[in-house]
């Protein structure tokens, strides 16, 4: 459901939510035969589920993502999971000195520790078509006057079944306007526009998970091919009004 909180949850409440989510997931994993033999670890941090480990095939990873994402209180499902022994190609866009996972490839317009390649994110990404499994755009889109070209580039470089993780300040929180380098305000409905309101012929996205905690908006998006079916209304109703 679309979040309507006017204030962000306290650190104490977030810790309690993470404890609840960890217990709920442990109970589900113990009682769901599909999950018992999977070597996937799930850690919750401020309502974001972090998946690590290994699965035999992409279908198992999709299953874990879907089941974790159904837990009440989960804002996003991030991960770095090996599939059939292959390490995923994971890229942090605009990472600065901080990557979401240390092994990720870091891109930023400025050199810094942790930046593996210097790139202007308002232009073309220096990545091949269908070459990346996971992209992180954490506190990036709000810095771009027009972020749709970057979103389209993410669609180009992601493999089928890949995931773009977005996190940005929510327009109703002071963090959205406190930083003078922020030039865009975002909402859950902005993600709806990316997925459902682009002109024909532009890259299409399926929202895996979208949420807002009162301070930030989260979106996990996977690319759709030209002939892939659109998301079903019951699925979209989980996130968008």
XYZ file of N, CA and C in Angstrom:
723
model
N 0.842 -1.197 0.000
C 0.000 0.000 0.000
C 0.877 1.247 0.000
N 0.326 2.365 -0.488
C 1.069 3.611 -0.519
C 1.197 4.156 0.895
N 2.418 4.548 1.275
C 2.642 5.075 2.613
C 2.057 6.479 2.737
N 1.459 6.801 3.878
C 0.892 8.127 4.098
C 1.494 8.796 5.321
N 2.551 8.225 5.866
C 3.174 8.791 7.065
C 3.713 10.183 6.770
N 3.533 11.110 7.712
C 4.021 12.467 7.545
C 5.378 12.656 8.197
N 5.749 11.758 9.070
C 7.057 11.835 9.704
C 7.732 10.481 9.601
N 9.048 10.512 9.538
C 9.797 9.263 9.439
C 9.761 8.528 10.766
N 9.788 7.209 10.743
C 9.808 6.445 11.993
C 11.107 6.688 12.748
N 11.046 6.607 14.051
C 12.233 6.797 14.871
C 13.185 5.626 14.703
N 14.445 5.848 15.086
C 15.436 4.779 15.021
C 15.019 3.607 15.903
N 14.411 3.899 17.047
C 13.960 2.836 17.947
C 12.873 2.003 17.288
N 11.919 2.662 16.627
C 10.850 1.909 15.965
C 11.402 1.094 14.809
N 12.347 1.646 14.064
C 12.935 0.898 12.955
C 13.651 -0.349 13.452
N 14.348 -0.240 14.579
C 15.009 -1.418 15.145
C 13.971 -2.471 15.529
N 12.865 -2.020 16.113
C 11.815 -2.965 16.493
C 11.185 -3.614 15.264
N 10.985 -2.832 14.199
C 10.442 -3.385 12.965
C 11.391 -4.428 12.394
N 12.695 -4.129 12.404
C 13.667 -5.100 11.888
C 13.623 -6.400 12.690
N 13.479 -6.295 14.012
C 13.372 -7.501 14.842
C 12.120 -8.287 14.473
N 11.002 -7.592 14.288
C 9.768 -8.262 13.893
C 9.941 -8.962 12.546
N 10.536 -8.262 11.581
C 10.706 -8.840 10.245
C 11.610 -10.068 10.286
N 12.682 -9.988 11.074
C 13.583 -11.146 11.179
C 12.859 -12.355 11.748
N 12.030 -12.137 12.775
C 11.268 -13.248 13.356
C 10.231 -13.776 12.367
N 9.551 -12.873 11.664
C 8.531 -13.297 10.714
C 9.144 -14.107 9.574
N 10.317 -13.667 9.096
C 10.956 -14.397 8.004
C 11.471 -15.758 8.481
N 12.058 -15.810 9.668
C 12.542 -17.088 10.194
C 11.392 -18.073 10.324
N 10.225 -17.598 10.769
C 9.065 -18.476 10.897
C 8.593 -18.947 9.526
N 8.558 -18.041 8.564
C 8.118 -18.431 7.224
C 9.082 -19.429 6.588
N 10.382 -19.176 6.726
C 11.381 -20.070 6.140
C 11.314 -21.464 6.759
N 10.969 -21.530 8.043
C 10.903 -22.823 8.714
C 9.689 -23.638 8.285
N 8.646 -22.971 7.810
C 7.403 -23.674 7.495
C 7.112 -23.777 6.004
N 7.943 -23.166 5.180
C 7.752 -23.227 3.726
C 8.798 -24.171 3.139
N 8.354 -25.311 2.652
C 9.294 -26.315 2.149
C 10.142 -25.803 1.002
N 9.648 -24.803 0.257
C 10.410 -24.260 -0.870
C 11.642 -23.488 -0.417
N 11.673 -23.088 0.845
C 12.745 -22.237 1.339
C 13.771 -22.979 2.197
N 13.449 -24.174 2.649
C 14.256 -24.818 3.690
C 15.674 -25.122 3.244
N 15.872 -25.471 1.985
C 17.202 -25.874 1.524
C 17.934 -24.770 0.774
N 17.375 -23.562 0.755
C 18.016 -22.467 0.026
C 19.089 -21.814 0.891
N 20.246 -21.586 0.287
C 21.369 -20.968 1.009
C 21.342 -19.455 0.823
N 20.217 -18.853 1.166
C 20.056 -17.406 1.070
C 19.885 -16.842 2.470
N 20.687 -15.869 2.809
C 20.591 -15.196 4.095
C 19.827 -13.879 3.906
N 18.952 -13.583 4.853
C 18.144 -12.370 4.786
C 18.405 -11.549 6.041
N 18.852 -10.315 5.833
C 19.101 -9.385 6.945
C 18.256 -8.140 6.714
N 17.642 -7.647 7.790
C 16.777 -6.470 7.681
C 17.474 -5.272 8.319
N 17.482 -4.158 7.588
C 18.125 -2.934 8.054
C 17.210 -1.763 7.734
N 16.550 -1.234 8.762
C 15.646 -0.089 8.611
C 14.535 -0.384 7.597
N 14.053 -1.608 7.626
C 12.954 -1.989 6.761
C 13.349 -2.461 5.377
N 14.641 -2.445 5.080
C 15.131 -2.958 3.795
C 15.694 -4.352 4.021
N 15.233 -5.315 3.226
C 15.736 -6.689 3.312
C 16.964 -6.814 2.422
N 18.054 -7.326 2.975
C 19.294 -7.544 2.231
C 19.490 -9.052 2.054
N 19.553 -9.498 0.796
C 19.712 -10.912 0.482
C 21.150 -11.189 0.046
N 21.746 -12.206 0.615
C 23.063 -12.676 0.195
C 23.042 -14.198 0.177
N 24.062 -14.786 -0.447
C 24.148 -16.233 -0.512
C 24.110 -16.726 -1.935
N 23.482 -17.895 -2.145
C 23.495 -18.518 -3.472
C 22.215 -19.317 -3.682
N 21.743 -19.330 -4.934
C 20.609 -20.156 -5.335
C 20.999 -20.932 -6.582
N 20.227 -21.971 -6.875
C 20.541 -22.824 -8.023
C 20.137 -22.185 -9.339
N 19.070 -21.382 -9.312
C 18.620 -20.768 -10.560
C 17.873 -19.482 -10.253
N 17.577 -18.726 -11.311
C 16.945 -17.420 -11.145
C 15.546 -17.533 -10.563
N 14.854 -18.638 -10.839
C 13.500 -18.801 -10.309
C 13.499 -18.838 -8.785
N 14.518 -19.464 -8.188
C 14.591 -19.502 -6.732
C 14.817 -18.100 -6.162
N 15.636 -17.307 -6.825
C 15.878 -15.940 -6.357
C 14.602 -15.113 -6.457
N 13.866 -15.273 -7.548
C 12.597 -14.547 -7.685
C 11.627 -14.942 -6.580
N 11.592 -16.226 -6.233
C 10.702 -16.691 -5.172
C 11.044 -16.027 -3.843
N 12.325 -16.034 -3.480
C 12.730 -15.436 -2.206
C 12.400 -13.951 -2.200
N 12.708 -13.250 -3.286
C 12.420 -11.821 -3.368
C 10.926 -11.567 -3.151
N 10.100 -12.353 -3.836
C 8.655 -12.136 -3.750
C 8.144 -12.389 -2.349
N 8.582 -13.475 -1.725
C 8.078 -13.810 -0.394
C 8.559 -12.820 0.661
N 9.814 -12.399 0.577
C 10.307 -11.390 1.522
C 9.543 -10.091 1.334
N 9.306 -9.722 0.071
C 8.624 -8.469 -0.208
C 7.188 -8.418 0.263
N 6.577 -9.570 0.521
C 5.193 -9.600 1.005
C 5.066 -9.307 2.485
N 6.180 -9.336 3.219
C 6.117 -9.080 4.654
C 5.757 -7.615 4.907
N 4.790 -7.386 5.763
C 4.394 -6.029 6.113
C 5.557 -5.311 6.791
N 5.889 -4.131 6.310
C 6.983 -3.357 6.875
C 8.237 -3.368 6.045
N 8.273 -4.142 4.954
C 9.439 -4.170 4.075
C 9.305 -3.059 3.028
N 10.315 -2.191 2.954
C 10.292 -1.081 2.006
C 11.019 -1.412 0.705
N 11.935 -2.355 0.741
C 12.676 -2.741 -0.447
C 13.385 -4.055 -0.192
N 13.738 -4.733 -1.277
C 14.439 -6.018 -1.181
C 15.705 -5.903 -2.016
N 16.816 -5.646 -1.347
C 18.103 -5.468 -2.012
C 18.897 -6.762 -1.908
N 19.799 -6.986 -2.835
C 20.546 -8.226 -2.737
C 21.771 -8.303 -3.608
N 22.599 -9.241 -3.218
C 23.777 -9.633 -3.989
C 23.893 -11.142 -3.816
N 23.254 -11.891 -4.714
C 23.111 -13.343 -4.580
C 23.712 -14.031 -5.801
N 24.540 -15.055 -5.555
C 25.070 -15.867 -6.661
C 23.968 -16.765 -7.211
N 23.944 -16.890 -8.528
C 22.967 -17.759 -9.191
C 23.729 -18.827 -9.956
N 23.523 -20.089 -9.584
C 24.205 -21.220 -10.224
C 25.727 -21.034 -10.198
N 26.238 -20.515 -9.093
C 27.677 -20.350 -8.919
C 28.258 -19.088 -9.519
N 27.452 -18.305 -10.258
C 27.967 -17.093 -10.901
C 27.779 -15.888 -9.994
N 28.880 -15.162 -9.792
C 28.782 -13.925 -9.029
C 27.983 -12.897 -9.835
N 27.055 -12.194 -9.205
C 26.294 -11.188 -9.944
C 27.158 -9.972 -10.267
N 26.832 -9.311 -11.359
C 27.445 -8.027 -11.698
C 26.565 -6.953 -11.080
N 27.104 -6.282 -10.066
C 26.333 -5.296 -9.307
C 27.054 -3.954 -9.390
N 26.323 -2.913 -9.758
C 26.905 -1.588 -9.981
C 26.224 -0.574 -9.079
N 27.040 0.222 -8.383
C 26.570 1.343 -7.579
C 26.728 2.620 -8.396
N 25.625 3.278 -8.721
C 25.655 4.522 -9.481
C 25.804 5.699 -8.521
N 26.783 6.576 -8.798
C 26.993 7.730 -7.944
C 27.345 7.348 -6.531
N 28.233 6.379 -6.401
C 28.500 5.786 -5.085
C 29.309 6.676 -4.160
N 30.093 7.649 -4.717
C 31.002 8.397 -3.863
C 31.949 7.441 -3.172
N 32.115 7.609 -1.881
C 32.994 6.710 -1.135
C 32.269 5.560 -0.472
N 30.974 5.399 -0.752
C 30.175 4.381 -0.061
C 29.457 3.500 -1.060
N 29.728 2.199 -1.027
C 29.005 1.236 -1.838
C 28.033 0.460 -0.955
N 26.952 -0.002 -1.563
C 25.974 -0.781 -0.808
C 26.542 -2.141 -0.406
N 27.393 -2.719 -1.263
C 28.148 -3.928 -0.943
C 29.579 -3.679 -1.402
N 30.596 -4.030 -0.611
C 31.982 -3.682 -0.954
C 32.431 -4.202 -2.308
N 31.878 -5.340 -2.757
C 32.335 -5.941 -4.016
C 31.735 -5.252 -5.242
N 30.795 -4.356 -5.060
C 30.140 -3.723 -6.198
C 31.109 -2.894 -7.028
N 30.778 -2.718 -8.302
C 31.483 -1.773 -9.164
C 30.897 -0.392 -8.915
N 31.746 0.568 -8.589
C 31.280 1.913 -8.272
C 31.520 2.889 -9.404
N 30.470 3.625 -9.786
C 30.568 4.682 -10.798
C 30.222 6.017 -10.161
N 31.004 7.038 -10.484
C 30.710 8.370 -9.970
C 31.367 9.387 -10.891
N 30.845 10.614 -10.877
C 31.409 11.656 -11.726
C 32.735 12.173 -11.178
N 32.976 11.953 -9.878
C 34.213 12.404 -9.250
C 35.019 11.212 -8.739
N 36.348 11.240 -8.893
C 37.171 10.174 -8.317
C 37.072 10.198 -6.788
N 37.059 9.025 -6.196
C 37.011 8.894 -4.738
C 37.345 7.461 -4.392
N 37.752 7.197 -3.152
C 37.942 5.808 -2.744
C 36.649 5.034 -2.945
N 36.746 3.901 -3.602
C 35.566 3.114 -3.894
C 34.991 3.346 -5.271
N 35.411 4.413 -5.951
C 34.955 4.680 -7.316
C 35.862 3.918 -8.277
N 35.283 2.958 -8.993
C 36.062 2.142 -9.920
C 36.138 2.740 -11.311
N 35.170 3.562 -11.676
C 35.172 4.199 -12.989
C 34.481 5.549 -12.872
N 35.061 6.561 -13.492
C 34.483 7.905 -13.486
C 33.515 8.012 -14.661
N 32.296 8.425 -14.389
C 31.276 8.514 -15.429
C 30.275 9.596 -15.070
N 29.815 10.331 -16.076
C 28.770 11.330 -15.920
C 27.426 10.625 -16.054
N 26.678 10.537 -14.958
C 25.439 9.768 -14.963
C 24.321 10.447 -15.751
N 24.533 11.696 -16.165
C 23.534 12.343 -17.004
C 23.706 11.978 -18.472
N 24.787 11.232 -18.795
C 25.027 10.774 -20.156
C 24.912 9.266 -20.250
N 25.592 8.682 -21.214
C 25.553 7.237 -21.405
C 26.399 6.541 -20.353
N 25.911 5.425 -19.848
C 26.687 4.637 -18.903
C 27.737 3.826 -19.657
N 28.959 3.741 -19.133
C 30.019 2.981 -19.803
C 29.883 1.478 -19.545
N 28.715 0.946 -19.872
C 28.400 -0.452 -19.622
C 27.701 -1.021 -20.855
N 27.983 -2.299 -21.145
C 27.412 -2.938 -22.327
C 25.939 -3.265 -22.113
N 25.219 -3.441 -23.200
C 23.833 -3.873 -23.144
C 23.730 -5.214 -22.410
N 22.694 -5.361 -21.606
C 22.384 -6.642 -20.948
C 23.593 -7.234 -20.221
N 24.305 -6.390 -19.478
C 25.547 -6.837 -18.849
C 25.524 -6.799 -17.330
N 24.467 -6.252 -16.722
C 24.436 -6.004 -15.284
C 23.242 -6.723 -14.670
N 23.459 -7.306 -13.485
C 22.378 -7.987 -12.770
C 21.630 -7.053 -11.823
N 22.350 -6.163 -11.166
C 21.745 -5.282 -10.170
C 22.374 -3.901 -10.288
N 21.526 -2.876 -10.268
C 21.973 -1.486 -10.231
C 21.421 -0.813 -8.982
N 22.277 -0.087 -8.274
C 21.836 0.733 -7.147
C 21.880 2.197 -7.545
N 20.755 2.885 -7.382
C 20.693 4.335 -7.560
C 20.200 4.915 -6.235
N 21.111 5.002 -5.288
C 20.780 5.419 -3.922
C 21.151 6.885 -3.758
N 20.148 7.725 -3.521
C 20.316 9.178 -3.394
C 21.021 9.752 -4.624
N 20.482 9.413 -5.795
C 21.032 9.867 -7.070
C 20.003 10.654 -7.882
N 18.801 10.115 -8.058
C 17.839 10.716 -8.987
C 17.489 12.148 -8.608
N 17.466 12.449 -7.319
C 17.083 13.794 -6.892
C 18.118 14.855 -7.273
N 19.306 14.415 -7.683
C 20.367 15.345 -8.080
C 20.356 15.657 -9.579
N 19.483 15.009 -10.338
C 19.466 15.170 -11.791
C 18.209 15.921 -12.223
N 18.392 16.981 -12.991
C 17.243 17.750 -13.470
C 16.314 16.853 -14.282
N 16.886 16.034 -15.147
C 16.112 15.052 -15.921
C 16.744 13.686 -15.673
N 16.088 12.876 -14.842
C 16.674 11.572 -14.522
C 16.185 10.461 -15.443
N 15.219 10.742 -16.322
C 14.695 9.687 -17.191
C 15.747 9.123 -18.148
N 16.662 9.939 -18.703
C 17.719 9.327 -19.522
C 18.548 8.302 -18.742
N 18.835 8.569 -17.461
C 19.576 7.602 -16.653
C 18.737 6.348 -16.426
N 17.449 6.518 -16.149
C 16.577 5.361 -15.964
C 16.537 4.524 -17.241
N 16.498 5.184 -18.403
C 16.507 4.458 -19.674
C 17.829 3.731 -19.889
N 18.930 4.345 -19.481
C 20.230 3.684 -19.577
C 20.285 2.465 -18.661
N 19.686 2.573 -17.496
C 19.632 1.420 -16.589
C 18.874 0.270 -17.249
N 17.801 0.590 -17.929
C 17.027 -0.434 -18.633
C 17.901 -1.112 -19.695
N 18.700 -0.330 -20.388
C 19.551 -0.876 -21.457
C 20.587 -1.852 -20.924
N 21.217 -1.522 -19.797
C 22.360 -2.315 -19.349
C 21.942 -3.507 -18.484
N 20.718 -3.493 -17.938
C 20.282 -4.602 -17.101
C 19.965 -5.830 -17.943
N 20.366 -6.993 -17.414
C 19.970 -8.246 -18.030
C 18.480 -8.495 -17.781
N 17.827 -9.309 -18.623
C 16.448 -9.706 -18.303
C 16.385 -10.304 -16.902
N 15.450 -9.843 -16.115
C 15.352 -10.287 -14.727
C 16.220 -9.496 -13.775
N 17.024 -8.553 -14.291
C 17.834 -7.707 -13.426
C 16.980 -6.726 -12.646
N 17.601 -6.047 -11.676
C 16.844 -5.171 -10.780
C 17.560 -3.832 -10.633
N 16.777 -2.766 -10.710
C 17.236 -1.418 -10.365
C 16.660 -1.066 -9.002
N 17.552 -0.779 -8.036
C 17.138 -0.362 -6.696
C 17.257 1.163 -6.605
N 16.155 1.812 -6.317
C 16.125 3.271 -6.172
C 15.816 3.624 -4.728
N 16.544 4.602 -4.210
C 16.212 5.209 -2.921
C 16.462 6.703 -3.050
N 15.456 7.510 -2.692
C 15.568 8.973 -2.782
C 14.744 9.607 -1.679
N 15.069 10.854 -1.312
C 14.251 11.520 -0.289
C 12.808 11.697 -0.749
N 11.881 11.475 0.174
C 10.471 11.719 -0.105
C 10.213 13.212 -0.105
N 9.395 13.694 -1.037
C 9.173 15.126 -1.203
C 8.643 15.799 0.062
N 7.912 15.052 0.926
C 7.313 15.655 2.099
C 8.220 15.731 3.308
N 9.453 15.248 3.186
C 10.389 15.277 4.314
C 11.404 16.390 4.106
N 11.858 16.964 5.209
C 12.784 18.101 5.121
C 14.065 17.743 4.374
N 14.481 16.467 4.407
C 15.706 16.077 3.718
C 15.627 16.330 2.219
N 14.422 16.350 1.672
C 14.276 16.549 0.235
C 14.680 17.953 -0.190
N 14.491 18.924 0.706
C 14.777 20.316 0.346
C 15.959 20.897 1.111
N 16.464 20.183 2.106
C 17.563 20.708 2.923
C 18.875 20.753 2.159
N 19.053 19.844 1.195
C 20.284 19.785 0.412
C 20.113 20.648 -0.842
N 20.896 21.729 -0.983
C 20.715 22.611 -2.144
C 21.098 21.972 -3.470
N 21.739 20.811 -3.434
C 22.061 20.137 -4.690
C 20.917 19.246 -5.177
N 19.840 19.143 -4.379
C 18.667 18.394 -4.829
C 17.865 19.276 -5.780
N 17.581 18.768 -6.953
C 16.852 19.552 -7.950
C 15.532 18.902 -8.349
N 15.223 17.724 -7.814
C 13.966 17.032 -8.098
C 13.345 16.532 -6.798
N 12.029 16.532 -6.737
C 11.290 15.973 -5.615
C 10.588 14.709 -6.096
N 10.651 13.642 -5.287
C 10.112 12.354 -5.708
C 9.071 11.833 -4.720
N 8.184 11.000 -5.241
C 7.127 10.372 -4.465
C 6.914 8.969 -5.013
N 6.167 8.155 -4.294
C 5.796 6.842 -4.818
C 5.102 6.992 -6.171
N 4.300 8.045 -6.321
C 3.604 8.251 -7.593
C 4.566 8.600 -8.733
N 5.755 9.112 -8.407
C 6.781 9.315 -9.436
C 7.185 7.974 -10.031
N 7.305 6.968 -9.190
C 7.639 5.624 -9.663
C 6.504 5.083 -10.521
N 5.270 5.373 -10.139
C 4.128 4.975 -10.965
C 4.244 5.583 -12.354
N 4.668 6.842 -12.415
C 4.839 7.480 -13.712
C 5.919 6.831 -14.544
N 7.022 6.445 -13.902
C 8.104 5.772 -14.620
C 7.618 4.451 -15.212
N 6.804 3.735 -14.449
C 6.383 2.401 -14.871
C 5.198 2.420 -15.826
N 4.302 3.412 -15.700
C 3.009 3.313 -16.372
C 2.660 4.494 -17.265
N 3.423 5.574 -17.224
C 2.995 6.778 -17.931
C 4.021 7.288 -18.939
N 4.945 6.435 -19.345
C 5.898 6.829 -20.378
C 5.268 6.664 -21.761
N 5.746 7.411 -22.756
C 5.170 7.298 -24.105
C 5.453 5.929 -24.714
N 4.633 5.504 -25.648
C 4.880 4.236 -26.350
C 6.267 4.236 -26.992
N 6.924 3.088 -26.918
C 8.252 2.953 -27.509
C 9.389 3.236 -26.557
N 9.104 3.780 -25.361
C 10.154 4.018 -24.374
C 10.295 2.781 -23.495
N 11.429 2.629 -22.815
C 11.652 1.446 -21.978
C 10.553 1.276 -20.919
N 10.174 0.029 -20.698
C 9.082 -0.304 -19.782
C 9.642 -1.023 -18.553
N 8.993 -0.775 -17.401
C 9.449 -1.348 -16.141
C 8.296 -2.043 -15.424
N 8.652 -3.077 -14.669
C 7.725 -3.766 -13.781
C 8.152 -3.466 -12.348
N 7.264 -2.881 -11.520
C 7.635 -2.594 -10.132
C 7.570 -3.855 -9.280
N 8.708 -4.299 -8.794
C 8.735 -5.438 -7.883
C 8.314 -5.030 -6.482
N 8.757 -3.845 -6.075
C 8.432 -3.356 -4.742
C 8.591 -1.845 -4.740
N 7.639 -1.149 -4.120
C 7.687 0.310 -4.006
C 7.153 0.674 -2.631
N 7.828 1.600 -1.939
C 7.374 1.979 -0.620
C 7.932 3.313 -0.179
N 7.414 3.818 0.933
C 7.863 5.079 1.519
C 7.809 4.950 3.031
N 8.869 5.387 3.699
C 8.896 5.291 5.163
C 8.666 6.634 5.841
N 8.251 7.635 5.051
C 8.041 8.964 5.616
C 9.240 9.862 5.474
N 10.400 9.295 5.119
C 11.599 10.091 4.857
C 12.150 9.809 3.469
N 12.057 8.562 3.027
C 12.620 8.153 1.742
C 11.609 7.330 0.966
N 11.744 7.365 -0.358
C 10.963 6.455 -1.189
C 11.913 5.376 -1.711
N 11.366 4.181 -1.852
C 12.126 3.017 -2.302
C 11.409 2.415 -3.504
N 12.187 1.918 -4.457
C 11.597 1.226 -5.596
C 12.567 0.168 -6.099
N 12.054 -1.036 -6.288
C 12.800 -2.128 -6.928
C 12.109 -2.393 -8.265
N 12.802 -2.129 -9.360
C 12.215 -2.212 -10.693
C 12.983 -3.214 -11.543
N 12.263 -3.985 -12.345
C 12.898 -4.913 -13.274
C 12.465 -4.556 -14.688
N 13.362 -4.638 -15.667
C 13.015 -4.207 -17.025
C 12.056 -5.171 -17.708
N 11.149 -4.610 -18.488
C 10.249 -5.383 -19.320
C 10.699 -5.279 -20.775
N 10.585 -6.378 -21.502
C 10.829 -6.360 -22.923
C 9.638 -5.780 -23.666
N 9.843 -5.484 -24.952
C 8.786 -4.851 -25.740
C 7.519 -5.691 -25.797
N 7.654 -6.996 -25.757
C 6.496 -7.885 -25.882
C 6.036 -8.475 -24.554
N 6.680 -8.092 -23.450
C 6.275 -8.614 -22.149
C 4.945 -8.001 -21.716
N 4.098 -8.761 -21.033
C 2.809 -8.211 -20.586
C 2.988 -7.143 -19.522
N 2.044 -6.240 -19.453
C 2.064 -5.189 -18.439
C 1.752 -5.775 -17.069
N 2.176 -5.116 -16.003
C 1.838 -5.609 -14.659
C 0.325 -5.671 -14.458
N -0.117 -6.671 -13.715
C -1.536 -6.853 -13.451
C -2.029 -5.819 -12.424
N -3.284 -5.346 -12.580
C -3.829 -4.354 -11.635
C -3.748 -4.767 -10.172
N -4.003 -6.049 -9.791
C -3.877 -6.397 -8.364
C -2.459 -6.192 -7.833
N -1.454 -6.449 -8.690
C -0.074 -6.221 -8.261
C 0.180 -4.733 -8.069
N -0.255 -3.922 -9.013
C -0.012 -2.476 -8.938
C -0.737 -1.846 -7.746
N -1.880 -2.446 -7.371
C -2.663 -1.889 -6.263
C -1.927 -1.988 -4.935
N -0.916 -2.835 -4.846
C -0.119 -2.927 -3.613
C 0.647 -1.639 -3.366
N 0.970 -0.895 -4.442
C 1.900 0.228 -4.323
C 1.283 1.573 -4.678
N 0.362 1.595 -5.653
C -0.067 2.864 -6.249
C -1.561 3.107 -6.037
N -1.909 4.338 -5.829
C -3.312 4.721 -5.758
C -3.858 4.942 -7.157
